[in-house]
XYZ file of N, CA, C and O in Angstrom:
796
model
N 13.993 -25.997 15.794
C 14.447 -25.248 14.624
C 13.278 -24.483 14.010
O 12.109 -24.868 14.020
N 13.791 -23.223 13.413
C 12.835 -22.476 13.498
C 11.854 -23.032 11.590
O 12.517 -23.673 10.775
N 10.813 -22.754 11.359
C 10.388 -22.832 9.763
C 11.161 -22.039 9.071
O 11.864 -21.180 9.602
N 11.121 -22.197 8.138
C 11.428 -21.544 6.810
C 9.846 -20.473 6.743
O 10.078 -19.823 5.724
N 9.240 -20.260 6.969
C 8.267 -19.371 6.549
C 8.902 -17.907 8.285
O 8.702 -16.697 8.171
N 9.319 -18.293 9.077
C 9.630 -17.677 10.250
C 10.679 -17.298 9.486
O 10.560 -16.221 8.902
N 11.842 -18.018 9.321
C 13.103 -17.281 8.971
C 12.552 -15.830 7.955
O 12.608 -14.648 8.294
N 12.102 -16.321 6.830
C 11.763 -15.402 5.591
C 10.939 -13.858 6.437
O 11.160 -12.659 6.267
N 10.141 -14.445 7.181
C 9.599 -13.225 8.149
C 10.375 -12.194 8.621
O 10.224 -10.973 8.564
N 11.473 -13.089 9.232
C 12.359 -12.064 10.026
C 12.913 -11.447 8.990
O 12.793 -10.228 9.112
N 13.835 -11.975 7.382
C 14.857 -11.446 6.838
C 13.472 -10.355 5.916
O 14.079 -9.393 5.447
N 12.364 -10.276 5.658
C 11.347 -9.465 4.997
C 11.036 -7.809 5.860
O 10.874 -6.611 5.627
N 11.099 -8.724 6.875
C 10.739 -7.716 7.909
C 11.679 -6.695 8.728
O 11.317 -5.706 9.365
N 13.169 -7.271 8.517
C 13.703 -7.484 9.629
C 13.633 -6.850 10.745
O 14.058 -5.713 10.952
N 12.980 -7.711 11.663
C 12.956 -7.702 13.085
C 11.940 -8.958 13.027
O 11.147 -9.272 12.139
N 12.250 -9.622 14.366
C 11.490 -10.339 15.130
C 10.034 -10.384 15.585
O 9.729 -9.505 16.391
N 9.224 -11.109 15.279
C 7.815 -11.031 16.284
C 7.615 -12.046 17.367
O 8.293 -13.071 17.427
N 6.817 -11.788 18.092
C 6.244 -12.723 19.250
C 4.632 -13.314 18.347
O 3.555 -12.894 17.925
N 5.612 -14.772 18.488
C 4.319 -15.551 17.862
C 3.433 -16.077 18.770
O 3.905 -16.373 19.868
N 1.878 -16.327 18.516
C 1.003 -16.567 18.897
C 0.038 -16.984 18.293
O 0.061 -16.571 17.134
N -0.866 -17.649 18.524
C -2.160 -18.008 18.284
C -3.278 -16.890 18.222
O -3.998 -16.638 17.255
N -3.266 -16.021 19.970
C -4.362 -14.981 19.723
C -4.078 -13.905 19.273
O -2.939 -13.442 19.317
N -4.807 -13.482 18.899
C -4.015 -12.129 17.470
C -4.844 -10.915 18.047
O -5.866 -10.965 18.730
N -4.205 -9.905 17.638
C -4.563 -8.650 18.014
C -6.199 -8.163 17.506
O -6.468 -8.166 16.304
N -7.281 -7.735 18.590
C -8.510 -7.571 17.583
C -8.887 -6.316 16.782
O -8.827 -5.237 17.372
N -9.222 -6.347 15.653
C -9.407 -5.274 15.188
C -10.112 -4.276 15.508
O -11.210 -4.511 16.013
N -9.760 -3.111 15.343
C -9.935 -2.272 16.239
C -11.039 -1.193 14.915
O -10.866 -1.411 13.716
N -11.831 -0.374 15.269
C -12.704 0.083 14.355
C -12.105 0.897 13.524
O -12.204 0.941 12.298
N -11.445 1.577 14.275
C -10.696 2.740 13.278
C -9.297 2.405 12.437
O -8.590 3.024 11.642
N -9.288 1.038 13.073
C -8.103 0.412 12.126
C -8.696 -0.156 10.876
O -9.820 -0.659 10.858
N -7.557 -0.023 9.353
C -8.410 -0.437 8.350
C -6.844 -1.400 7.906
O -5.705 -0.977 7.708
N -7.372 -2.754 7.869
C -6.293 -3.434 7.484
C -7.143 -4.912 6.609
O -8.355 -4.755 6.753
N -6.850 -6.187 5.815
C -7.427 -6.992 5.967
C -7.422 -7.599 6.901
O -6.623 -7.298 7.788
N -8.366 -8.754 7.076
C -7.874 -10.328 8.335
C -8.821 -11.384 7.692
O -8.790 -12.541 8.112
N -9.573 -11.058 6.791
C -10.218 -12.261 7.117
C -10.282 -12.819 5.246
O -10.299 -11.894 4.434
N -10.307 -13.946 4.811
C -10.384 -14.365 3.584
C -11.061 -15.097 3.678
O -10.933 -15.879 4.621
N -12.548 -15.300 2.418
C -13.461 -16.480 2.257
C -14.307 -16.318 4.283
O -14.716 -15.269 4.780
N -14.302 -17.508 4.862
C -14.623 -17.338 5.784
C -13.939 -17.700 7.336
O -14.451 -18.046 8.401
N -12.718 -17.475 6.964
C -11.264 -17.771 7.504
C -10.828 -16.617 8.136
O -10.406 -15.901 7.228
N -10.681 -15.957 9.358
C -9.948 -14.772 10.322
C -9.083 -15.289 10.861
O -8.986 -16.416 11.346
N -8.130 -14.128 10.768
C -7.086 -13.810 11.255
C -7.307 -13.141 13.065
O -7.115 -13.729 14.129
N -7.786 -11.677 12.788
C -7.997 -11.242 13.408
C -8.306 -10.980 15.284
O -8.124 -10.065 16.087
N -8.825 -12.292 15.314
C -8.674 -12.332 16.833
C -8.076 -13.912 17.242
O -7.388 -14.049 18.254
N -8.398 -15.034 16.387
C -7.597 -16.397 16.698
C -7.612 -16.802 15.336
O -8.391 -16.690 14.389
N -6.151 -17.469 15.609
C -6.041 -18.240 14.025
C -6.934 -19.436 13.413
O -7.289 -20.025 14.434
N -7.342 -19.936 12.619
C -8.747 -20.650 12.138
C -8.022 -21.838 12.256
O -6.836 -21.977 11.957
N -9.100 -23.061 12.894
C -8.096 -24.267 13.250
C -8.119 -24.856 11.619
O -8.743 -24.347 10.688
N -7.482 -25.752 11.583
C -7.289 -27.033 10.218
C -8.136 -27.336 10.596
O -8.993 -26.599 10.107
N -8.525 -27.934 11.151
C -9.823 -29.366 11.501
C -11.501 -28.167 10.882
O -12.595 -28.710 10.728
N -11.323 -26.708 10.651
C -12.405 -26.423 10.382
C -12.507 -26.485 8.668
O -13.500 -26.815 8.021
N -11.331 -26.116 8.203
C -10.941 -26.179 7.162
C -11.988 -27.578 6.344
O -13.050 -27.785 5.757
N -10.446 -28.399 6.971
C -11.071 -29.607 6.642
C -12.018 -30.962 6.297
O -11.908 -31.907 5.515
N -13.352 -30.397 7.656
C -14.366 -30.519 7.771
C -15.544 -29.924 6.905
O -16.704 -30.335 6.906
N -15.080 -28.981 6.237
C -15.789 -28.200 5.492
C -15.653 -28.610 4.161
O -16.606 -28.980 3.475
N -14.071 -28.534 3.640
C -13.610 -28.778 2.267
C -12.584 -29.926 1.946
O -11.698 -30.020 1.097
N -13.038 -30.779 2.958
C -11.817 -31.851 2.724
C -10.795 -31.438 2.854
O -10.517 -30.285 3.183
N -9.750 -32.684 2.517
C -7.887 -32.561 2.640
C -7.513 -31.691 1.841
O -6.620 -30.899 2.146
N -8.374 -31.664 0.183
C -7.859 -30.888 -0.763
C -6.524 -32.277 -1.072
O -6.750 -33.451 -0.778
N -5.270 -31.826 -1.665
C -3.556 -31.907 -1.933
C -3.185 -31.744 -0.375
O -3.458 -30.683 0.187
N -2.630 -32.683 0.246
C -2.191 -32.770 1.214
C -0.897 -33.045 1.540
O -0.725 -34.262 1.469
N 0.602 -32.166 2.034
C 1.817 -32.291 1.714
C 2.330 -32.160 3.155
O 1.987 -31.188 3.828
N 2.971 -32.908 3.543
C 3.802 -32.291 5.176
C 5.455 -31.956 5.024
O 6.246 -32.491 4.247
N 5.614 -31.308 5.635
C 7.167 -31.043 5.695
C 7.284 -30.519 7.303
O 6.808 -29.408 7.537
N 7.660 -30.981 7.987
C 8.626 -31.128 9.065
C 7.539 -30.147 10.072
O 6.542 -30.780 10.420
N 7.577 -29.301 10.367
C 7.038 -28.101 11.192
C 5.602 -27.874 10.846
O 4.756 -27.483 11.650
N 5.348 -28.212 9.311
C 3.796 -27.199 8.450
C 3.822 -28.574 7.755
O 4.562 -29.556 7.805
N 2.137 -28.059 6.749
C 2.254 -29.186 6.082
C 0.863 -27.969 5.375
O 0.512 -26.901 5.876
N 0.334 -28.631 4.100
C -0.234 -27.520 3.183
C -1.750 -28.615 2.449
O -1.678 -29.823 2.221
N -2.846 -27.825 2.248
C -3.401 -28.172 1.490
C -4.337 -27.432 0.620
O -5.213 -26.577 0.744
N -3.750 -28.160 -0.360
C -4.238 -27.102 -1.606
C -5.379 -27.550 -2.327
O -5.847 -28.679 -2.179
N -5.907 -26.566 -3.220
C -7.351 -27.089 -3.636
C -7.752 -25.570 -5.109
O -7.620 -24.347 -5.166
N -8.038 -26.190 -5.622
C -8.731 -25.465 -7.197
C -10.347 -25.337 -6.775
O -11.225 -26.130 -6.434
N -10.260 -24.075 -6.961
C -11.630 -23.579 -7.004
C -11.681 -23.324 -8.368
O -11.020 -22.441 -8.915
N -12.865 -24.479 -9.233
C -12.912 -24.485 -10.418
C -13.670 -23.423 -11.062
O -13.228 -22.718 -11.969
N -14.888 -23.338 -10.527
C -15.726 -22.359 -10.674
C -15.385 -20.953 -10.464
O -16.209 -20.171 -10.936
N -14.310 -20.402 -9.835
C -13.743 -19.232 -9.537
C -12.055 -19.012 -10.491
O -11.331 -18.021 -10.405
N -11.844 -20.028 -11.186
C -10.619 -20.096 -11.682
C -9.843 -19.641 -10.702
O -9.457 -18.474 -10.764
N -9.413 -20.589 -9.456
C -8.868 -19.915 -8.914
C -8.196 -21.235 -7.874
O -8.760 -22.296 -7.604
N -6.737 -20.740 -7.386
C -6.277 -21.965 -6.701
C -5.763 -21.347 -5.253
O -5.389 -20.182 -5.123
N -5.801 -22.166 -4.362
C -5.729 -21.970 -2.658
C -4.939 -23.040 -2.069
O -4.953 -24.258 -2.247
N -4.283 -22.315 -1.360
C -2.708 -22.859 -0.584
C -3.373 -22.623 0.849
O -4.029 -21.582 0.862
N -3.375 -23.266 1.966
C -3.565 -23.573 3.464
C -2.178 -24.073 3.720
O -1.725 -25.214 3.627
N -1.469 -22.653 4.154
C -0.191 -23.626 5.393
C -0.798 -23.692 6.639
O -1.608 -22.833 6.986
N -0.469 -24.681 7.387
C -0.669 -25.240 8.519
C 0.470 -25.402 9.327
O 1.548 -25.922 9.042
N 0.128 -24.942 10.259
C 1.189 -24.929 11.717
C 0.613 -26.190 12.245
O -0.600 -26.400 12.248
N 1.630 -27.151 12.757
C 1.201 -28.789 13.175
C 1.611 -28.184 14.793
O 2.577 -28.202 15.555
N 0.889 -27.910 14.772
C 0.691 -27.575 16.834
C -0.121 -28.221 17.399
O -0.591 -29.031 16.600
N -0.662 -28.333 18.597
C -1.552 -28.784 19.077
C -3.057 -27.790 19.977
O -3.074 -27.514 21.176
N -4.079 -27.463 19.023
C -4.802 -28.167 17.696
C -3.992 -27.331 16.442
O -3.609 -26.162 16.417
N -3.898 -28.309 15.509
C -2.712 -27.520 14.579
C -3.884 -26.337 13.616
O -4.982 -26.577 13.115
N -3.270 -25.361 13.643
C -4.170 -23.901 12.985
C -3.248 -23.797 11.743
O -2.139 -24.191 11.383
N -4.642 -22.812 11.116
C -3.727 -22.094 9.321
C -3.083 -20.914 9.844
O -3.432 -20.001 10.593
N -1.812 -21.279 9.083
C -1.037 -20.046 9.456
C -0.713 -19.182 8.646
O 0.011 -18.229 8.933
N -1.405 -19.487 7.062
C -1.449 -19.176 6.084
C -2.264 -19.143 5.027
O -2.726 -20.282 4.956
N -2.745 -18.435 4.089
C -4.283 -18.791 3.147
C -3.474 -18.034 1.933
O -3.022 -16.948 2.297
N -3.169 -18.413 0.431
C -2.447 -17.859 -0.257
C -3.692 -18.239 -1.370
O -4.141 -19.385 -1.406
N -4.102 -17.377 -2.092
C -5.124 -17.581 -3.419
C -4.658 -16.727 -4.501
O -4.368 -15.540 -4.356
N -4.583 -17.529 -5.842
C -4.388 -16.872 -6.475
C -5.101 -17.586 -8.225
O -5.792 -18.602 -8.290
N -4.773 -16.907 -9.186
C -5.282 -17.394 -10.185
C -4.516 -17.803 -10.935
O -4.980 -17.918 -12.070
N -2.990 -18.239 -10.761
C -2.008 -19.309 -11.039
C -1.990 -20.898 -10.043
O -2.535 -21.075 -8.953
N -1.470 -21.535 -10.560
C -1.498 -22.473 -9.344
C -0.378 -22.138 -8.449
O 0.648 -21.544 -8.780
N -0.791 -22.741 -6.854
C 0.186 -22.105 -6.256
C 0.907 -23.685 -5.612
O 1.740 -23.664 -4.705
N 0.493 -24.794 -6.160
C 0.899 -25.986 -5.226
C 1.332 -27.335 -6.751
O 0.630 -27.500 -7.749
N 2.235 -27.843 -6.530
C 2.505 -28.978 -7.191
C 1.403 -29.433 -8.019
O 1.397 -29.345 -9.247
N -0.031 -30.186 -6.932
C -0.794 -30.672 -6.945
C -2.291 -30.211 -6.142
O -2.259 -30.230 -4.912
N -3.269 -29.903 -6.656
C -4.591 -29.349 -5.959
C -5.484 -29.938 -6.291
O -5.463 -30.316 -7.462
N -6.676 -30.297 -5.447
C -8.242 -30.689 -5.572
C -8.869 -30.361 -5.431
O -8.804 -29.566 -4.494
N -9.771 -30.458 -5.880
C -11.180 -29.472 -5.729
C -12.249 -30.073 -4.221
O -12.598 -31.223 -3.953
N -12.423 -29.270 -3.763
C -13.019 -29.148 -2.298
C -14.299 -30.370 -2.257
O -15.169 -30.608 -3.094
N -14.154 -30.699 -1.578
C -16.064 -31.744 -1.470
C -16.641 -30.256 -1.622
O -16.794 -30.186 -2.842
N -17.036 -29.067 -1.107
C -17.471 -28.313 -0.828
C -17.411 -26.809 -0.911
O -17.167 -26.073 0.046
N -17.805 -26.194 -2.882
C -17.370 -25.290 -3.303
C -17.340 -24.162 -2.098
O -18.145 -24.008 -1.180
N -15.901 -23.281 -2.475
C -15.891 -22.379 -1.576
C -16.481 -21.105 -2.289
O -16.509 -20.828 -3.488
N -17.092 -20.195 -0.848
C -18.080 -19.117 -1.667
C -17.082 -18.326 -2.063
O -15.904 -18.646 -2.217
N -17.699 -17.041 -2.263
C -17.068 -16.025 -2.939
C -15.562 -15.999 -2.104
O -15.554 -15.852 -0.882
N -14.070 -16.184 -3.026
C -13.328 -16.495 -1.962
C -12.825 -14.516 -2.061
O -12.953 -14.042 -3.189
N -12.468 -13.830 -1.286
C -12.691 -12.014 -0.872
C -12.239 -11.728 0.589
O -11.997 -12.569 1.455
N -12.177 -10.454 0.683
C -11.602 -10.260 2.029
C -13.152 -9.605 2.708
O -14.121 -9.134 2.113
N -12.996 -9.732 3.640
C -14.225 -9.052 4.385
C -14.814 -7.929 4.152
O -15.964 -7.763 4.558
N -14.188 -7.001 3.497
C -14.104 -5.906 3.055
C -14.779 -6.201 0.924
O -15.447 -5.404 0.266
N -14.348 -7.306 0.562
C -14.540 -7.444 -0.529
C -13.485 -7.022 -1.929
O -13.675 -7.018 -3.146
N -12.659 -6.786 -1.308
C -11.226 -7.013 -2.081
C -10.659 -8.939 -2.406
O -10.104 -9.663 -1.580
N -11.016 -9.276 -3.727
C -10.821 -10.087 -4.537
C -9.954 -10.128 -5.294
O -9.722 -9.008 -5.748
N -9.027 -11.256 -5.863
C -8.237 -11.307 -6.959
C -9.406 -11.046 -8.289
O -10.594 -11.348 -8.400
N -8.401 -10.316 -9.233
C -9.147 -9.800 -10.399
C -9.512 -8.596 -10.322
O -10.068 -7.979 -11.231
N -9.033 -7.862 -8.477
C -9.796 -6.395 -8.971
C -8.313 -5.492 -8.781
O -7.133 -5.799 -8.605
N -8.915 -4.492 -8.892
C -7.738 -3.368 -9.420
C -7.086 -2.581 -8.508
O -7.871 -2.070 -7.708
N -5.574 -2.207 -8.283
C -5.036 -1.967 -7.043
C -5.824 -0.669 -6.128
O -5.772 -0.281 -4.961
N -6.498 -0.299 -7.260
C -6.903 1.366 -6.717
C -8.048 0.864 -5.716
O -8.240 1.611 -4.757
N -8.794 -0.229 -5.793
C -9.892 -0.448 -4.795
C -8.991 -1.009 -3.164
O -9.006 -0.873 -1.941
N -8.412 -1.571 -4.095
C -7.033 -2.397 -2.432
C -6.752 -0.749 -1.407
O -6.715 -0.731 -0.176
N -6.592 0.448 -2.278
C -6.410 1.609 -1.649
C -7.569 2.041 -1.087
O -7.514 2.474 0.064
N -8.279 2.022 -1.481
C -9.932 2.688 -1.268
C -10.169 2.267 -0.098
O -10.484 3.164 0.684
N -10.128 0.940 0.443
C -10.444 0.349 1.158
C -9.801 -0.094 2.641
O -10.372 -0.521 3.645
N -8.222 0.208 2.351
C -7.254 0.253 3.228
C -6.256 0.963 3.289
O -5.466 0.814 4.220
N -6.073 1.818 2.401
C -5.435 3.238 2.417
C -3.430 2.877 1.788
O -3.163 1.962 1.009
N -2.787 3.455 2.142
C -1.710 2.996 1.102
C -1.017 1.770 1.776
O -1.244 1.798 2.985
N -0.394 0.904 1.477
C 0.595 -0.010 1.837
C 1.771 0.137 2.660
O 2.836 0.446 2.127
N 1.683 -0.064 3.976
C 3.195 -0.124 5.001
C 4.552 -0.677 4.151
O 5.663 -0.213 4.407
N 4.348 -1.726 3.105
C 5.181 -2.511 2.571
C 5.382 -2.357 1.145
O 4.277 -2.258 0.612
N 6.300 -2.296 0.323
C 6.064 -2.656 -1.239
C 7.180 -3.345 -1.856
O 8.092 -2.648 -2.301
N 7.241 -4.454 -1.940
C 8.787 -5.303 -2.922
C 8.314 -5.019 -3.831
O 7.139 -4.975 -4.194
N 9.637 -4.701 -4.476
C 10.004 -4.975 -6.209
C 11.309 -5.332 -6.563
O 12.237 -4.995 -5.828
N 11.561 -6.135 -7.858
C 12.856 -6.524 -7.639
C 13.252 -7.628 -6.999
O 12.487 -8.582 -6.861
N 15.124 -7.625 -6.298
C 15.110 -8.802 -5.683
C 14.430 -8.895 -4.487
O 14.474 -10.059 -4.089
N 13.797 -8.140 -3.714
C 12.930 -8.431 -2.676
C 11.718 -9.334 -3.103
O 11.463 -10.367 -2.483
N 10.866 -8.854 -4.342
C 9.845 -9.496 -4.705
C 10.039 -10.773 -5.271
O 9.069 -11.524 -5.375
N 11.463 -11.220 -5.756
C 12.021 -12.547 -6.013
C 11.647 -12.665 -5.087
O 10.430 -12.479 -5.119
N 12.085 -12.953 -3.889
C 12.476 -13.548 -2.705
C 11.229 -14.064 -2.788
O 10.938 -15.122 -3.346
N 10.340 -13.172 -2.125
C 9.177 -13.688 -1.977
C 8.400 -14.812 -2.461
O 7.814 -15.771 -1.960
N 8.668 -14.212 -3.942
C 7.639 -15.327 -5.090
C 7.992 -16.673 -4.610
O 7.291 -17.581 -4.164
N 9.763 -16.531 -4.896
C 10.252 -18.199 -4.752
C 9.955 -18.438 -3.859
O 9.925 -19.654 -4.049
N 9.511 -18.273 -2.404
C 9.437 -18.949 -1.406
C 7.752 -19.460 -1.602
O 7.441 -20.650 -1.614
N 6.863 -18.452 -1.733
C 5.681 -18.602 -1.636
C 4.996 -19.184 -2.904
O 3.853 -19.637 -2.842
N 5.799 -19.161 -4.189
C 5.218 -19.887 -5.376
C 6.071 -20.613 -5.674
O 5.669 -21.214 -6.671
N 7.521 -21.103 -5.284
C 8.670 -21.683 -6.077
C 8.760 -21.632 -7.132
O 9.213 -22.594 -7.753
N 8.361 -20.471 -7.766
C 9.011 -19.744 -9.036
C 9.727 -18.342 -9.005
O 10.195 -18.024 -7.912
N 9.874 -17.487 -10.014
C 10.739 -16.427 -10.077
C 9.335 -15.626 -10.691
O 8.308 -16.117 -11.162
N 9.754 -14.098 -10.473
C 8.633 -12.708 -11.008
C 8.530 -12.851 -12.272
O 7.524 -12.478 -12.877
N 9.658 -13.468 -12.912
C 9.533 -13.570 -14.752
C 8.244 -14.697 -14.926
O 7.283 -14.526 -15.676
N 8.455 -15.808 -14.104
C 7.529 -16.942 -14.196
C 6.418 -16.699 -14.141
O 5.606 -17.092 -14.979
N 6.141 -16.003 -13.148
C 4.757 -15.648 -12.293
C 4.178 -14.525 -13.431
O 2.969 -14.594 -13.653
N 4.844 -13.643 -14.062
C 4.379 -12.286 -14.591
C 3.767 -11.941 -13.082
O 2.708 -12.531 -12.867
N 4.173 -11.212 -12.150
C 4.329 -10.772 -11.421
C 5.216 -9.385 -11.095
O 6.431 -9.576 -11.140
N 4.657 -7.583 -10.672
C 5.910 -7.105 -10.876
C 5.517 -6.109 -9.741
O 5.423 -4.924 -10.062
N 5.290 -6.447 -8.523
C 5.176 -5.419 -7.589
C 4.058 -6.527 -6.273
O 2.958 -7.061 -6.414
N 4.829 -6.481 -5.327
C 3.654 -6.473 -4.320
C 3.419 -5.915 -3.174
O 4.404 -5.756 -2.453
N 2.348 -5.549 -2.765
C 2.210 -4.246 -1.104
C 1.795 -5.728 -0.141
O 1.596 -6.910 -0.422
N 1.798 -5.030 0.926
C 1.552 -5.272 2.104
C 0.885 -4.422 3.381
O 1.334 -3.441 3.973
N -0.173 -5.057 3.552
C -0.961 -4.721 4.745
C -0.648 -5.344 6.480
O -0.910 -6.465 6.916
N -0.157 -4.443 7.040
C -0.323 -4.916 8.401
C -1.030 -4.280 9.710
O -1.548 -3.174 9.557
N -1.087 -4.818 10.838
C -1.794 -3.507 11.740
C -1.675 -2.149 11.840
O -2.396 -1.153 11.771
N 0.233 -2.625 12.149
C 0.957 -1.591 12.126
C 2.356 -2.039 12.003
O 2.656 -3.215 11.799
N 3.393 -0.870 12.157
C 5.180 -1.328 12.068
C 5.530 -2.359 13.036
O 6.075 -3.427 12.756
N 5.027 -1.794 14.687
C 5.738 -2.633 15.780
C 5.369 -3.720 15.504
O 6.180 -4.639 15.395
N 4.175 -3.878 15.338
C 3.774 -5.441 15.986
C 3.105 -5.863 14.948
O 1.887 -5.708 14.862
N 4.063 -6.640 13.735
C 3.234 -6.975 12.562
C 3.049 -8.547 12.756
O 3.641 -9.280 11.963
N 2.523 -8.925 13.429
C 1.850 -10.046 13.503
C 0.840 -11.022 12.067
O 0.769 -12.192 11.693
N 0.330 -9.935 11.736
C -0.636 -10.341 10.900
C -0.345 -9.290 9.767
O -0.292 -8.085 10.014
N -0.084 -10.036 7.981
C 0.271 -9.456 7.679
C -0.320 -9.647 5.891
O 0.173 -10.679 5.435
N -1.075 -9.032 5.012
C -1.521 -9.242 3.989
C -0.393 -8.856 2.647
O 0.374 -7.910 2.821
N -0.353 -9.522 1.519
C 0.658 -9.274 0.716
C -0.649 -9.312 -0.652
O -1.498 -10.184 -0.835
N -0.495 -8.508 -1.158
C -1.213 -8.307 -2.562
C -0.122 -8.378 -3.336
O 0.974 -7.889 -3.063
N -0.514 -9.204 -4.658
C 0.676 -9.424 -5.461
C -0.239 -9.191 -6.931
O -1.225 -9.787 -7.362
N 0.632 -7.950 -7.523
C 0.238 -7.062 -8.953
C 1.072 -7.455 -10.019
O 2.290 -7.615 -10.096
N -0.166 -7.615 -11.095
C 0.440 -7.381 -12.216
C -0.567 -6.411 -13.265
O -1.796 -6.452 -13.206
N 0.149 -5.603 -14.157
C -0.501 -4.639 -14.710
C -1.494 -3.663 -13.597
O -2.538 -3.088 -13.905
N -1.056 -3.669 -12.702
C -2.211 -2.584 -11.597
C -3.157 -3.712 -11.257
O -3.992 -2.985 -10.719
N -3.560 -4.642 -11.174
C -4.328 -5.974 -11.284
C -3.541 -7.084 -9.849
O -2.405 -7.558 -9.852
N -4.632 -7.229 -8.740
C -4.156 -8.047 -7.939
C -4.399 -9.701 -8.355
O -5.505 -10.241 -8.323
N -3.474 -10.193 -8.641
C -3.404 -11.758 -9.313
C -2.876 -12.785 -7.859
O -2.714 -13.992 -8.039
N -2.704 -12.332 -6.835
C -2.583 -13.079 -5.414
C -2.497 -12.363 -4.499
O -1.854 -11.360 -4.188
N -3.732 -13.428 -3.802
C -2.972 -12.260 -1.809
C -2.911 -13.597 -1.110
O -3.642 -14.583 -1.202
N -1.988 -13.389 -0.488
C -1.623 -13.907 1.012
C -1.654 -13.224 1.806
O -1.119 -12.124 1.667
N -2.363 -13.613 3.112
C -2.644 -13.586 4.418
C -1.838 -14.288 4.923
O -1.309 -15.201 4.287
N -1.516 -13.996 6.345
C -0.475 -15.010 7.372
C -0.394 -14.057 8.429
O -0.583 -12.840 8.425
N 0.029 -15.117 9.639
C 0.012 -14.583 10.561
C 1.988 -15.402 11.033
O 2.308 -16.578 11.204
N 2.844 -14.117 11.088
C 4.319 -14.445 11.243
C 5.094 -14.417 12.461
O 4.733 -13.597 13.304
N 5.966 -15.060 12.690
C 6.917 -14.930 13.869
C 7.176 -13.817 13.931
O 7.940 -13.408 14.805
């Protein structure tokens, strides 16, 4: 049976991907994110066990297929969601940061995380116009009940909750969105991105 993070893929996207582990490599003239803190997307998905080894369990939750661990970066006011694909070696299939909490329950790392940013240096707290500067306009944009959708799945709240009112999306490209970044705005102000790599 397929996840609940696969289903939501397909009905966001709709169409299907071919899932995988090795991911498409970035290519120079392509400008997209992949990588958060010190976590890529980009050519293989980052195992758990590196995660873990680094920053501890964090909040540790399983559900059936995935299982998540979350963690407060105190010093950054800032909180981090790790979904995990339980495969064999089980990888993140997901990195969600934001400056709400995004998990029931979170801990703070044995092992502060650095500047948490995209490779590029797009951070929560900065302003949508640099998200452009840097990767040019968005393939994707919910608002509305699309951007419900989203929130509830990925925050189990609603856009009223979140103050949340627009989010883009970065991917390689249309066909083959494998890997796929979601900036989530409020006031012109990115207040969460998720990274993932989708069915």
């Amino acid at each position: 049976m397929k996840s609940l993070a696969f289903s939501l893929a397909c009905i966001l996207f709709g169409s299907s991907f071919a899932y995988g582990e090795i991911l498409p490599a970035k290519e120079k003239w392509n400008k997209w994110p992949t990588c958060i803190a010190q976590f890529c997307f980009d050519q293989q998905a980052p195992r758990e066990s590196v995660l873990t080894q680094i920053y501890g369990s964090g909040a540790l939750n399983n559900e059936n297929e995935e299982s998540f661990h979350c963690y407060e970066a105190l010093s950054q006011k800032l909180f981090l969601k790790f979904t995990i694909h339980n495969d064999t070696p089980a990888f993140i299939a997901s990195i969600l940061v934001s400056d709400k909490p995004v998990c029931a329950k979170a801990r703070q790392p044995i092992k502060p995380f650095e500047q948490i940013k995209t490779l590029e240096g797009l951070m929560v707290g900065d302003k949508y116009e640099k998200a452009v500067q840097l990767y040019g306009s968005p393939q994707y944009i919910r608002i509305g009940k699309e951007l419900d959708e989203l929130i509830r799945y990925e925050f189990f709240a609603s856009s009223k909750e979140m103050g949340f009112d627009k989010a883009v999306a970065y991917v390689p490209n249309k066909t083959d969105d494998l890997l796929v970044t979601w900036l989530f705005l409020h006031n012109n102000k990115i207040v969460a991105i998720l990274m993932s790599i989708s069915e």
